[in-house]
Each structure stands twice: as structure tokens, then as C-alpha cells.
Amino acid sequence: MKKSYILNAVLIVIIVAAAGLFYQYRNVQVPIPPLKERTGPISVTSEWLNTKAAIQGLQRKLREKPNDLQSKLLLAFAFMQEARITGEHPYYYPAALNLINDILDQEPENPILMYEATVAKASIQLSLHQFNEALATGKKALAINPNIASVYGVLCDANVELGNYEEAINMADRMTAIRPDLKSYSRISYLREIHGDLPGAIEAMEHAAAAGYPGLEQTAWTRFTLGSLYEKTGDLQKAAAVYERAMAEYPKYAFAIGGLARLAEKKNNPQAAIRLYTEAANVLPEFSFQEELVRLYQRQGETRTAANLMEELIEGLQEDQKSGHLMDLELANIYLHLKNDPKAAMTYAIKEFKRRPNNIDVCKTLAAIYYKQQQYQQADFFLQKATRTNSQDPTLLCLNGLVKYRLGDRVAGETLIRKSLATDPFQNTAYSTEGKSLLSNSISKL
């Protein structure tokens, strides 16, 4: 009896203390995240001055009215855009997500605000490569309002990344029916590309670029993507023209500079490629620019420079991982192609495969790892999954041809390798080099 009395007394004390803490801290707000100063060329543009003023205005509003949920949402949007422009993903995406979660936790009665915040959360989860979570969040937004195009955009992207390609097509079609614009056309383009329709993909991306406003980052991105499609068909002249136009409309656009670097390498000018990739990396700390630089330095025999840069690259990706940005697929490809460590690559690739076993890019990476280890049957198993959409990606075609050749089906293998080289005759990869060597040996044996 005495023991029961003591326990009850302790329980009452805990409840009273918890209630006191609740009333003390119930009005405590999520801190307003500070704005990070830009550095390099993007810190001296008029766009930055306008963006900085707008963000500082929103922060001032939130200091005055902490429960201004609309301003909080706009600040989250601004941080999401800053992540794209500056590459500061480990800072801006978690900061934006905290703001969005604070809005959703308060369950605003305004259905438009609730919808926009939910779609924004799904968009951030996509950017962090949290694709299963993004799909679940997108479905919540759909339940709030099924009549706005943006929800179908995040559902399309999530389904693409998870390998649910038929459902992705359905979502893209519904998005385009509601609002045919840059965002919907660009998704149609990618779906056509991975289903083997490169001319159709180019046509849709041309529509996307035409629908965008010149000078906006989103429009510059569509032009860069259009240039990449031209590259995949071997049309370097059109690719260069599109990259130049993107830079004319959006000066110092890092991805367009990177595109010109890739063209320089294809034209056998590695020094120009290194200079341009370095310029792009100084504008935006995008891992792909560092990845290309490592590869170029390795080919030039500058092993120490390549090793130092690779260490920085991996450290940056691991920092992204700590912030919730899942980068296992990217790390798998770096360990396979740059560090020549298929065992470590496999560890990362399997982690990604467990999250999304139907994604064609994940299956392609696993096929490449098994090919590196000369396990051709396993490589072929994953290539069957990677090629099920009939993608005409030249690298995938070449890898598939090499595997079939090694398995003894030389006719099918050589056909695929020739198709790859005919699609993009300017390839300069380990696969294309090996493929050319195999074709040359076959001819010499005739």
C-alpha cells in the first residue's frame, strides 16, 4: 500500500512538471534559419541582390510575426531554390524541411497552404533522394487537392526514381493535361528518353525550353538538359549552341559550362575541359564536376592531383549523407569507376538497390560492378532489368553489348556495341574503348 502511494505521488509530480514545461514552451517557435552568403561569381549578380533582399524581408516578417505561416512557406521555397543555385544542399534542404514540418505540425486550416506545404515537403524529399518518403508525402498532397498540376510532378518524379515507370507516365500525362508548361514538358521528355525515344525527348525538351522565361535558373536547366540530349545523339554542334544560349540568358550557369567542358573533352582537348570543369566547380560545388575532373586528371597521369580531389569529393558526399541526402548510388559509381574498388562500390549499390530495386540506373550500376568482377551472368541479370524500358542510352547499349559478347553471343554483342557507337560516335568511356577494341579484333579475324 505504501509502495503504491509513493508511485502515485511520483506520477503526480511528473505530470505537474510536464504540464509546467508545456505551458512554458508551447509558444517557442522554430528558429529562423540564417541566410548563407554566396561566394564566387554567383555572389556578384543582380539576381543575388534581389534574392537576398527578398529572403531578408521574409526573415524580418517572421521575427515580427512568428506564426506567419505563409511567409514561412515562402522562406522554405527560397531556401530550396538557394540549394539548387549554390549547391549548399547539406544546409538549405534540412533548413527548408524544418520550416515545412513546422507548418504542417500546426495543421493550418487553409487548404491551399496545407497543400503547398505538403508538395514542398515531397519536393525536398526528392532532392534528398528519399524517394519512398516523397511518394508517401505526394499521395497526402493528392488527397488534399487532386486538381493542381504540381502534385503530379512530385508523384511522377518519385515513381520514376522508384522504377514505377508506367505510373510515372500516368502522372506526367495528368500533369500535362492540367498545365502544359516547362515542368510538365521536361518530365515528358525524360520519360520518352528512358523509353528509347530520343527524337521525342528532344522535341518535348524544346517545348519545355520555349515555355520558360529567359534568365531563370529553371529555363537554363532545361536548355542544359536539351544540350545533353543532343550530345547523346552525337550532335555536338547543336549541343554547343544550346549551352551557349543558356549562358547568354543566365550568365555563369555552371551546368552549361560543364556541358562545354564535356564537349571539349569529346573534341580531344583535355586541357580546355579541365579549365572549364574547374570554372564550373568554382561557381557551384556540384559533385559531378569534381568527378569529371578526377577522371580527367587520372587520364592525364596527374595521379596526386586526382587523389586529392577524389578525397574532397568523397568527403563532400559523405557530408551530404549526414544531412539526410542519400548518395549511395553516386558513391557506388565513384568507387567503381574512379577508385577501381568494386567491392566498396557493391556495398553502396546494394544499399541503394534495397531501397529501389526496380530503378534502371541502380540496376545498370550493379551490372557494371558485376561486369568489372567478370561475373557476366550476374551482370546480364541486372542488365535485363536495366534495359526493360528500351532505353537507347549509348553507355547502357555498349555495356549490354560487352556482356553479351563475353557470354558468347558475339553477334548480338557486336550489334549493340555498333549501335551504341553509331548513336554517339564521340563517346570516350572505358566501355566504348573496350567495345571499339573488340570490334577491331573481330574485323581483323575476318
Short mmCIF file of C-alpha atoms in Angstrom, two decimals:
data_model
loop_
_atom_site.label_atom_id
_atom_site.label_comp_id
_atom_site.label_asym_id
_atom_site.label_seq_id
_atom_site.Cartn_x
_atom_site.Cartn_y
_atom_site.Cartn_z
CA MET A 1 0.00 0.00 0.00
CA LYS A 2 2.79 2.37 0.95
CA LYS A 3 4.67 1.49 -2.25
CA SER A 4 1.55 2.25 -4.32
CA TYR A 5 1.15 5.59 -2.58
CA ILE A 6 4.74 6.56 -3.33
CA LEU A 7 4.42 5.60 -7.02
CA ASN A 8 1.22 7.64 -7.35
CA ALA A 9 2.86 10.63 -5.74
CA VAL A 10 5.84 10.40 -8.11
CA LEU A 11 3.46 10.14 -11.08
CA ILE A 12 1.60 13.27 -9.98
CA VAL A 13 4.89 15.19 -9.69
CA ILE A 14 5.90 14.11 -13.22
CA ILE A 15 2.53 15.16 -14.67
CA VAL A 16 2.67 18.55 -12.96
CA ALA A 17 6.25 19.11 -14.16
CA ALA A 18 5.36 18.10 -17.73
CA ALA A 19 2.38 20.45 -17.71
CA GLY A 20 4.58 23.27 -16.48
CA LEU A 21 7.10 22.64 -19.27
CA PHE A 22 4.30 22.51 -21.85
CA TYR A 23 2.88 25.89 -20.84
CA GLN A 24 6.36 27.37 -20.62
CA TYR A 25 7.49 26.25 -24.08
CA ARG A 26 4.27 25.93 -26.07
CA ASN A 27 4.86 29.27 -27.78
CA VAL A 28 8.53 28.63 -28.56
CA GLN A 29 8.98 28.83 -32.35
CA VAL A 30 11.33 27.01 -34.68
CA PRO A 31 14.38 29.30 -35.03
CA ILE A 32 14.53 31.30 -38.27
CA PRO A 33 17.43 29.82 -40.28
CA PRO A 34 20.03 32.43 -41.30
CA LEU A 35 20.92 33.05 -44.93
CA LYS A 36 24.37 31.91 -46.03
CA GLU A 37 26.41 34.39 -48.01
CA ARG A 38 27.25 33.26 -51.51
CA THR A 39 30.82 33.14 -52.73
CA GLY A 40 32.44 33.29 -56.14
CA PRO A 41 30.82 34.56 -59.37
CA ILE A 42 27.23 33.98 -58.19
CA SER A 43 27.77 36.41 -55.29
CA VAL A 44 28.02 39.49 -57.53
CA THR A 45 24.91 39.11 -59.68
CA SER A 46 21.80 41.27 -59.59
CA GLU A 47 19.79 38.08 -59.08
CA TRP A 48 21.62 37.51 -55.77
CA LEU A 49 20.94 41.04 -54.60
CA ASN A 50 17.22 40.61 -55.30
CA THR A 51 17.12 37.15 -53.73
CA LYS A 52 18.99 38.34 -50.65
CA ALA A 53 16.63 41.27 -50.16
CA ALA A 54 13.57 39.05 -50.55
CA ILE A 55 14.83 36.45 -48.06
CA GLN A 56 15.84 39.07 -45.53
CA GLY A 57 12.37 40.59 -45.86
CA LEU A 58 10.75 37.24 -45.10
CA GLN A 59 13.04 36.69 -42.13
CA ARG A 60 12.12 40.12 -40.79
CA LYS A 61 8.41 39.31 -41.12
CA LEU A 62 8.88 36.08 -39.20
CA ARG A 63 10.72 37.83 -36.40
CA GLU A 64 7.79 40.21 -36.09
CA LYS A 65 5.09 37.56 -36.61
CA PRO A 66 6.48 34.08 -35.85
CA ASN A 67 3.15 32.42 -36.77
CA ASP A 68 3.04 33.93 -40.27
CA LEU A 69 2.86 30.54 -41.98
CA GLN A 70 2.67 31.96 -45.49
CA SER A 71 5.98 33.81 -45.01
CA LYS A 72 7.47 30.64 -43.53
CA LEU A 73 6.42 28.71 -46.64
CA LEU A 74 7.88 31.36 -48.94
CA LEU A 75 11.15 31.26 -46.99
CA ALA A 76 11.26 27.47 -47.42
CA PHE A 77 10.73 27.91 -51.18
CA ALA A 78 13.57 30.44 -51.27
CA PHE A 79 15.90 28.07 -49.41
CA MET A 80 15.03 25.25 -51.82
CA GLN A 81 15.99 27.49 -54.72
CA GLU A 82 19.20 28.57 -52.98
CA ALA A 83 20.14 24.91 -52.63
CA ARG A 84 19.81 24.50 -56.40
CA ILE A 85 21.74 27.65 -57.23
CA THR A 86 24.55 27.41 -54.67
CA GLY A 87 24.90 23.64 -54.22
CA GLU A 88 24.72 24.10 -50.43
CA HIS A 89 22.46 21.07 -50.11
CA PRO A 90 23.54 19.97 -46.60
CA TYR A 91 22.44 23.35 -45.22
CA TYR A 92 19.45 24.56 -47.21
CA TYR A 93 17.41 21.38 -47.68
CA PRO A 94 17.32 20.47 -43.96
CA ALA A 95 16.60 24.14 -43.13
CA ALA A 96 13.73 24.23 -45.61
CA LEU A 97 12.41 20.90 -44.36
CA ASN A 98 12.37 22.16 -40.76
CA LEU A 99 10.31 25.17 -41.82
CA ILE A 100 7.87 22.99 -43.76
CA ASN A 101 7.50 20.49 -40.92
CA ASP A 102 6.76 23.35 -38.54
CA ILE A 103 3.95 24.50 -40.83
CA LEU A 104 2.49 21.00 -41.16
CA ASP A 105 2.75 20.35 -37.42
CA GLN A 106 0.45 23.32 -36.85
CA GLU A 107 -2.13 21.82 -39.25
CA PRO A 108 -3.19 25.10 -40.89
CA GLU A 109 -6.89 25.36 -41.71
CA ASN A 110 -6.12 26.98 -45.06
CA PRO A 111 -6.27 24.04 -47.52
CA ILE A 112 -4.13 25.82 -50.13
CA LEU A 113 -1.36 26.45 -47.60
CA MET A 114 -1.59 22.86 -46.39
CA TYR A 115 -1.41 21.56 -49.95
CA GLU A 116 1.54 23.74 -50.94
CA ALA A 117 3.49 22.84 -47.81
CA THR A 118 2.87 19.13 -48.39
CA VAL A 119 4.01 19.33 -52.02
CA ALA A 120 7.07 21.31 -50.91
CA LYS A 121 7.93 18.60 -48.39
CA ALA A 122 7.71 15.95 -51.11
CA SER A 123 9.94 18.08 -53.36
CA ILE A 124 12.58 18.36 -50.62
CA GLN A 125 12.44 14.62 -50.00
CA LEU A 126 13.01 14.07 -53.73
CA SER A 127 16.01 16.38 -53.64
CA LEU A 128 17.36 14.42 -50.67
CA HIS A 129 16.85 11.17 -52.64
CA GLN A 130 14.31 9.98 -50.06
CA PHE A 131 12.08 8.64 -52.81
CA ASN A 132 9.80 6.29 -50.86
CA GLU A 133 9.09 9.07 -48.37
CA ALA A 134 8.44 11.52 -51.22
CA LEU A 135 5.91 9.16 -52.77
CA ALA A 136 4.03 8.84 -49.48
CA THR A 137 4.04 12.62 -48.95
CA GLY A 138 2.92 13.23 -52.53
CA LYS A 139 -0.07 10.95 -52.00
CA LYS A 140 -1.03 13.02 -48.96
CA ALA A 141 -0.96 16.16 -51.13
CA LEU A 142 -3.08 14.41 -53.75
CA ALA A 143 -5.70 13.67 -51.10
CA ILE A 144 -5.82 17.36 -50.22
CA ASN A 145 -6.25 18.58 -53.80
CA PRO A 146 -6.14 16.41 -56.95
CA ASN A 147 -6.74 19.33 -59.32
CA ILE A 148 -3.36 21.13 -59.28
CA ALA A 149 -0.50 20.12 -61.57
CA SER A 150 2.35 20.32 -59.06
CA VAL A 151 1.32 17.23 -57.10
CA TYR A 152 1.51 15.11 -60.23
CA GLY A 153 5.04 16.40 -60.81
CA VAL A 154 6.33 15.07 -57.49
CA LEU A 155 4.39 11.82 -57.94
CA CYS A 156 5.89 11.42 -61.42
CA ASP A 157 9.42 12.00 -60.14
CA ALA A 158 9.02 9.66 -57.16
CA ASN A 159 7.65 6.88 -59.34
CA VAL A 160 10.45 7.33 -61.88
CA GLU A 161 13.10 7.06 -59.19
CA LEU A 162 11.44 4.00 -57.69
CA GLY A 163 11.19 2.33 -61.10
CA ASN A 164 7.39 2.53 -61.36
CA TYR A 165 7.58 3.78 -64.93
CA GLU A 166 4.01 3.09 -66.05
CA GLU A 167 2.64 5.00 -63.08
CA ALA A 168 5.13 7.81 -63.76
CA ILE A 169 3.75 8.12 -67.30
CA ASN A 170 0.21 8.33 -65.92
CA MET A 171 1.23 11.10 -63.53
CA ALA A 172 3.05 13.03 -66.25
CA ASP A 173 0.04 12.78 -68.57
CA ARG A 174 -2.28 14.12 -65.87
CA MET A 175 0.16 16.92 -65.09
CA THR A 176 0.38 17.95 -68.74
CA ALA A 177 -3.40 17.83 -69.14
CA ILE A 178 -3.79 20.30 -66.27
CA ARG A 179 -0.89 22.58 -67.14
CA PRO A 180 1.35 22.09 -70.19
CA ASP A 181 4.45 24.09 -69.23
CA LEU A 182 8.19 23.82 -68.64
CA LYS A 183 7.80 21.43 -65.72
CA SER A 184 5.40 19.04 -67.41
CA TYR A 185 7.18 19.03 -70.80
CA SER A 186 10.54 18.31 -69.14
CA ARG A 187 9.08 15.26 -67.39
CA ILE A 188 7.55 14.03 -70.64
CA SER A 189 10.99 14.44 -72.23
CA TYR A 190 12.75 12.29 -69.64
CA LEU A 191 10.13 9.56 -69.84
CA ARG A 192 10.48 9.47 -73.62
CA GLU A 193 14.25 9.31 -73.26
CA ILE A 194 14.31 6.33 -70.92
CA HIS A 195 11.81 4.55 -73.19
CA GLY A 196 14.13 4.86 -76.17
CA ASP A 197 12.52 7.80 -77.99
CA LEU A 198 15.41 10.27 -78.22
CA PRO A 199 13.83 12.38 -81.03
CA GLY A 200 10.62 12.63 -79.00
CA ALA A 201 12.62 13.52 -75.89
CA ILE A 202 14.37 16.32 -77.76
CA GLU A 203 11.06 17.63 -79.10
CA ALA A 204 9.48 17.72 -75.63
CA MET A 205 12.53 19.42 -74.09
CA GLU A 206 12.46 22.03 -76.86
CA HIS A 207 8.85 22.74 -75.83
CA ALA A 208 9.97 22.98 -72.20
CA ALA A 209 12.72 25.48 -73.01
CA ALA A 210 10.35 27.55 -75.17
CA ALA A 211 7.82 27.66 -72.31
CA GLY A 212 10.38 29.00 -69.82
CA TYR A 213 11.27 32.62 -69.10
CA PRO A 214 14.78 33.55 -70.29
CA GLY A 215 17.11 34.32 -67.40
CA LEU A 216 15.52 31.97 -64.87
CA GLU A 217 17.52 29.07 -63.46
CA GLN A 218 14.78 26.60 -64.37
CA THR A 219 14.90 27.66 -68.02
CA ALA A 220 18.68 27.41 -68.06
CA TRP A 221 18.35 23.87 -66.67
CA THR A 222 16.02 22.83 -69.50
CA ARG A 223 18.45 24.22 -72.08
CA PHE A 224 21.32 22.31 -70.46
CA THR A 225 19.25 19.11 -70.48
CA LEU A 226 18.36 19.70 -74.13
CA GLY A 227 22.05 20.06 -74.93
CA SER A 228 22.75 16.78 -73.15
CA LEU A 229 20.15 15.07 -75.34
CA TYR A 230 21.81 16.45 -78.46
CA GLU A 231 25.11 15.06 -77.17
CA LYS A 232 23.60 11.61 -76.78
CA THR A 233 22.72 11.67 -80.48
CA GLY A 234 26.22 12.84 -81.42
CA ASP A 235 25.15 16.34 -82.48
CA LEU A 236 27.89 18.35 -80.77
CA GLN A 237 27.22 21.48 -82.79
CA LYS A 238 23.62 21.81 -81.61
CA ALA A 239 24.65 20.91 -78.08
CA ALA A 240 27.23 23.71 -78.05
CA ALA A 241 24.70 26.22 -79.38
CA VAL A 242 22.20 25.34 -76.65
CA TYR A 243 24.83 25.58 -73.90
CA GLU A 244 25.98 28.97 -75.20
CA ARG A 245 22.41 30.24 -75.27
CA ALA A 246 21.83 29.07 -71.70
CA MET A 247 24.90 31.04 -70.60
CA ALA A 248 23.82 34.11 -72.56
CA GLU A 249 20.47 34.11 -70.77
CA TYR A 250 21.84 33.03 -67.38
CA PRO A 251 25.48 34.15 -67.12
CA LYS A 252 27.99 31.82 -65.47
CA TYR A 253 25.49 28.95 -65.44
CA ALA A 254 27.62 26.15 -64.04
CA PHE A 255 25.89 23.23 -65.76
CA ALA A 256 26.21 24.86 -69.18
CA ILE A 257 29.91 25.45 -68.50
CA GLY A 258 30.16 21.79 -67.57
CA GLY A 259 28.43 20.87 -70.82
CA LEU A 260 31.02 22.85 -72.80
CA ALA A 261 33.73 21.07 -70.82
CA ARG A 262 32.30 17.72 -71.86
CA LEU A 263 32.29 18.85 -75.49
CA ALA A 264 35.92 19.95 -75.21
CA GLU A 265 36.88 16.51 -73.96
CA LYS A 266 34.98 14.84 -76.81
CA LYS A 267 36.93 17.05 -79.20
CA ASN A 268 40.20 15.74 -77.69
CA ASN A 269 41.03 18.94 -75.83
CA PRO A 270 41.50 17.72 -72.23
CA GLN A 271 43.20 20.93 -71.03
CA ALA A 272 40.23 23.03 -72.12
CA ALA A 273 37.92 20.50 -70.45
CA ILE A 274 39.86 20.76 -67.19
CA ARG A 275 39.75 24.55 -67.32
CA LEU A 276 36.00 24.61 -67.94
CA TYR A 277 35.17 22.00 -65.30
CA THR A 278 37.27 23.94 -62.81
CA GLU A 279 35.39 27.11 -63.70
CA ALA A 280 32.06 25.31 -63.25
CA ALA A 281 33.14 23.88 -59.88
CA ASN A 282 34.18 27.36 -58.70
CA VAL A 283 30.66 28.58 -59.48
CA LEU A 284 28.82 25.60 -58.00
CA PRO A 285 30.27 22.82 -55.77
CA GLU A 286 28.45 20.15 -57.78
CA PHE A 287 29.92 16.69 -57.24
CA SER A 288 29.69 15.75 -60.93
CA PHE A 289 32.17 18.47 -61.89
CA GLN A 290 34.68 17.15 -59.35
CA GLU A 291 34.02 13.63 -60.58
CA GLU A 292 34.84 14.61 -64.16
CA LEU A 293 37.97 16.45 -63.05
CA VAL A 294 39.21 13.39 -61.16
CA ARG A 295 38.68 11.26 -64.24
CA LEU A 296 40.49 13.76 -66.48
CA TYR A 297 43.44 14.11 -64.11
CA GLN A 298 43.72 10.33 -63.93
CA ARG A 299 43.83 10.08 -67.72
CA GLN A 300 46.46 12.83 -67.86
CA GLY A 301 48.63 10.93 -65.40
CA GLU A 302 48.27 13.58 -62.66
CA THR A 303 47.60 10.96 -60.02
CA ARG A 304 48.35 13.06 -56.94
CA THR A 305 46.00 15.86 -58.03
CA ALA A 306 43.35 13.28 -58.87
CA ALA A 307 43.73 11.54 -55.49
CA ASN A 308 43.46 14.80 -53.51
CA LEU A 309 40.40 15.90 -55.44
CA MET A 310 38.80 12.48 -55.04
CA GLU A 311 39.26 12.68 -51.28
CA GLU A 312 37.49 16.05 -51.24
CA LEU A 313 34.74 14.63 -53.45
CA ILE A 314 34.04 11.66 -51.17
CA GLU A 315 34.15 13.84 -48.05
CA GLY A 316 31.57 16.16 -49.62
CA LEU A 317 29.24 13.30 -50.48
CA GLN A 318 29.57 11.86 -47.00
CA GLU A 319 28.69 15.28 -45.58
CA ASP A 320 25.58 15.19 -47.75
CA GLN A 321 24.77 11.74 -46.35
CA LYS A 322 24.95 13.05 -42.79
CA SER A 323 22.43 15.78 -43.64
CA GLY A 324 19.94 13.19 -44.88
CA HIS A 325 20.85 13.41 -48.58
CA LEU A 326 21.14 9.77 -49.71
CA MET A 327 24.10 9.47 -52.09
CA ASP A 328 24.76 5.74 -52.14
CA LEU A 329 24.30 5.36 -55.91
CA GLU A 330 26.68 8.23 -56.60
CA LEU A 331 29.26 6.79 -54.19
CA ALA A 332 28.90 3.36 -55.80
CA ASN A 333 29.78 4.77 -59.22
CA ILE A 334 32.71 6.77 -57.86
CA TYR A 335 34.20 3.75 -56.10
CA LEU A 336 33.70 1.64 -59.22
CA HIS A 337 34.89 3.96 -61.98
CA LEU A 338 37.35 6.28 -60.20
CA LYS A 339 38.73 4.31 -57.26
CA ASN A 340 38.59 0.95 -59.06
CA ASP A 341 37.17 -0.66 -55.94
CA PRO A 342 34.22 -2.85 -56.99
CA LYS A 343 33.89 -4.35 -53.51
CA ALA A 344 33.22 -0.97 -51.89
CA ALA A 345 31.06 0.01 -54.86
CA MET A 346 28.94 -3.09 -54.32
CA THR A 347 28.34 -2.17 -50.67
CA TYR A 348 26.87 1.19 -51.65
CA ALA A 349 24.98 -0.18 -54.65
CA ILE A 350 23.28 -2.91 -52.64
CA LYS A 351 22.11 -0.35 -50.08
CA GLU A 352 20.51 1.64 -52.90
CA PHE A 353 19.10 -1.48 -54.54
CA LYS A 354 17.28 -2.39 -51.34
CA ARG A 355 15.54 0.99 -51.43
CA ARG A 356 14.57 0.89 -55.11
CA PRO A 357 15.18 -2.45 -56.79
CA ASN A 358 13.30 -1.53 -59.97
CA ASN A 359 15.19 1.63 -60.91
CA ILE A 360 17.06 1.15 -64.19
CA ASP A 361 20.05 3.31 -63.18
CA VAL A 362 20.56 1.32 -59.98
CA CYS A 363 20.38 -1.94 -61.93
CA LYS A 364 22.80 -0.57 -64.53
CA THR A 365 25.33 0.23 -61.79
CA LEU A 366 25.04 -3.25 -60.32
CA ALA A 367 25.51 -4.73 -63.81
CA ALA A 368 28.65 -2.61 -64.25
CA ILE A 369 30.05 -3.79 -60.91
CA TYR A 370 29.48 -7.44 -61.77
CA TYR A 371 31.00 -6.86 -65.22
CA LYS A 372 34.09 -5.38 -63.59
CA GLN A 373 34.37 -8.53 -61.49
CA GLN A 374 33.94 -10.69 -64.62
CA GLN A 375 30.73 -12.16 -63.25
CA TYR A 376 28.92 -11.92 -66.56
CA GLN A 377 25.81 -13.95 -65.73
CA GLN A 378 25.02 -11.69 -62.77
CA ALA A 379 25.73 -8.63 -64.91
CA ASP A 380 23.31 -9.91 -67.54
CA PHE A 381 20.61 -10.47 -64.89
CA PHE A 382 20.72 -6.83 -63.84
CA LEU A 383 21.01 -5.60 -67.43
CA GLN A 384 17.71 -7.29 -68.22
CA LYS A 385 16.15 -5.06 -65.58
CA ALA A 386 18.14 -2.01 -66.65
CA THR A 387 17.11 -2.33 -70.31
CA ARG A 388 13.44 -3.18 -69.83
CA THR A 389 12.28 0.31 -70.84
CA ASN A 390 14.18 0.04 -74.15
CA SER A 391 16.49 2.91 -73.21
CA GLN A 392 18.86 3.86 -76.03
CA ASP A 393 21.43 5.41 -73.71
CA PRO A 394 24.75 4.83 -75.55
CA THR A 395 26.65 3.77 -72.42
CA LEU A 396 23.97 1.27 -71.46
CA LEU A 397 23.87 -0.13 -75.00
CA CYS A 398 27.64 -0.56 -75.02
CA LEU A 399 27.74 -2.25 -71.60
CA ASN A 400 24.94 -4.59 -72.65
CA GLY A 401 26.85 -5.43 -75.82
CA LEU A 402 30.04 -6.16 -73.92
CA VAL A 403 28.24 -8.50 -71.52
CA LYS A 404 26.54 -10.40 -74.33
CA TYR A 405 29.88 -10.68 -76.14
CA ARG A 406 31.59 -12.09 -73.03
CA LEU A 407 28.76 -14.59 -72.59
CA GLY A 408 29.44 -15.94 -76.07
CA ASP A 409 26.69 -14.22 -78.07
CA ARG A 410 29.13 -12.28 -80.21
CA VAL A 411 26.66 -11.31 -82.94
CA ALA A 412 24.22 -9.70 -80.51
CA GLY A 413 27.08 -8.14 -78.57
CA GLU A 414 28.73 -6.57 -81.60
CA THR A 415 25.38 -5.33 -82.87
CA LEU A 416 24.70 -3.50 -79.63
CA ILE A 417 28.21 -2.03 -79.49
CA ARG A 418 27.91 -0.75 -83.06
CA LYS A 419 24.51 0.73 -82.28
CA SER A 420 25.97 2.49 -79.25
CA LEU A 421 28.85 3.98 -81.25
CA ALA A 422 26.53 4.98 -84.10
CA THR A 423 24.21 6.78 -81.67
CA ASP A 424 27.04 8.72 -80.06
CA PRO A 425 30.32 8.38 -82.01
CA PHE A 426 32.09 10.77 -79.62
CA GLN A 427 31.93 8.52 -76.55
CA ASN A 428 35.11 8.38 -74.52
CA THR A 429 34.43 5.84 -71.79
CA ALA A 430 36.08 2.61 -70.70
CA TYR A 431 33.15 0.75 -72.28
CA SER A 432 33.39 2.50 -75.63
CA THR A 433 37.17 1.96 -75.73
CA GLU A 434 36.76 -1.73 -74.98
CA GLY A 435 33.92 -2.01 -77.47
CA LYS A 436 35.97 -0.46 -80.26
CA SER A 437 38.81 -2.86 -79.46
CA LEU A 438 36.51 -5.88 -79.66
CA LEU A 439 35.06 -4.72 -82.98
CA SER A 440 38.55 -4.09 -84.35
CA ASN A 441 39.68 -7.59 -83.32
CA SER A 442 36.62 -9.14 -84.93
CA ILE A 443 37.31 -7.38 -88.19
CA SER A 444 40.99 -8.38 -88.16
CA LYS A 445 39.98 -12.05 -87.78
CA LEU A 446 37.86 -11.99 -90.94
#
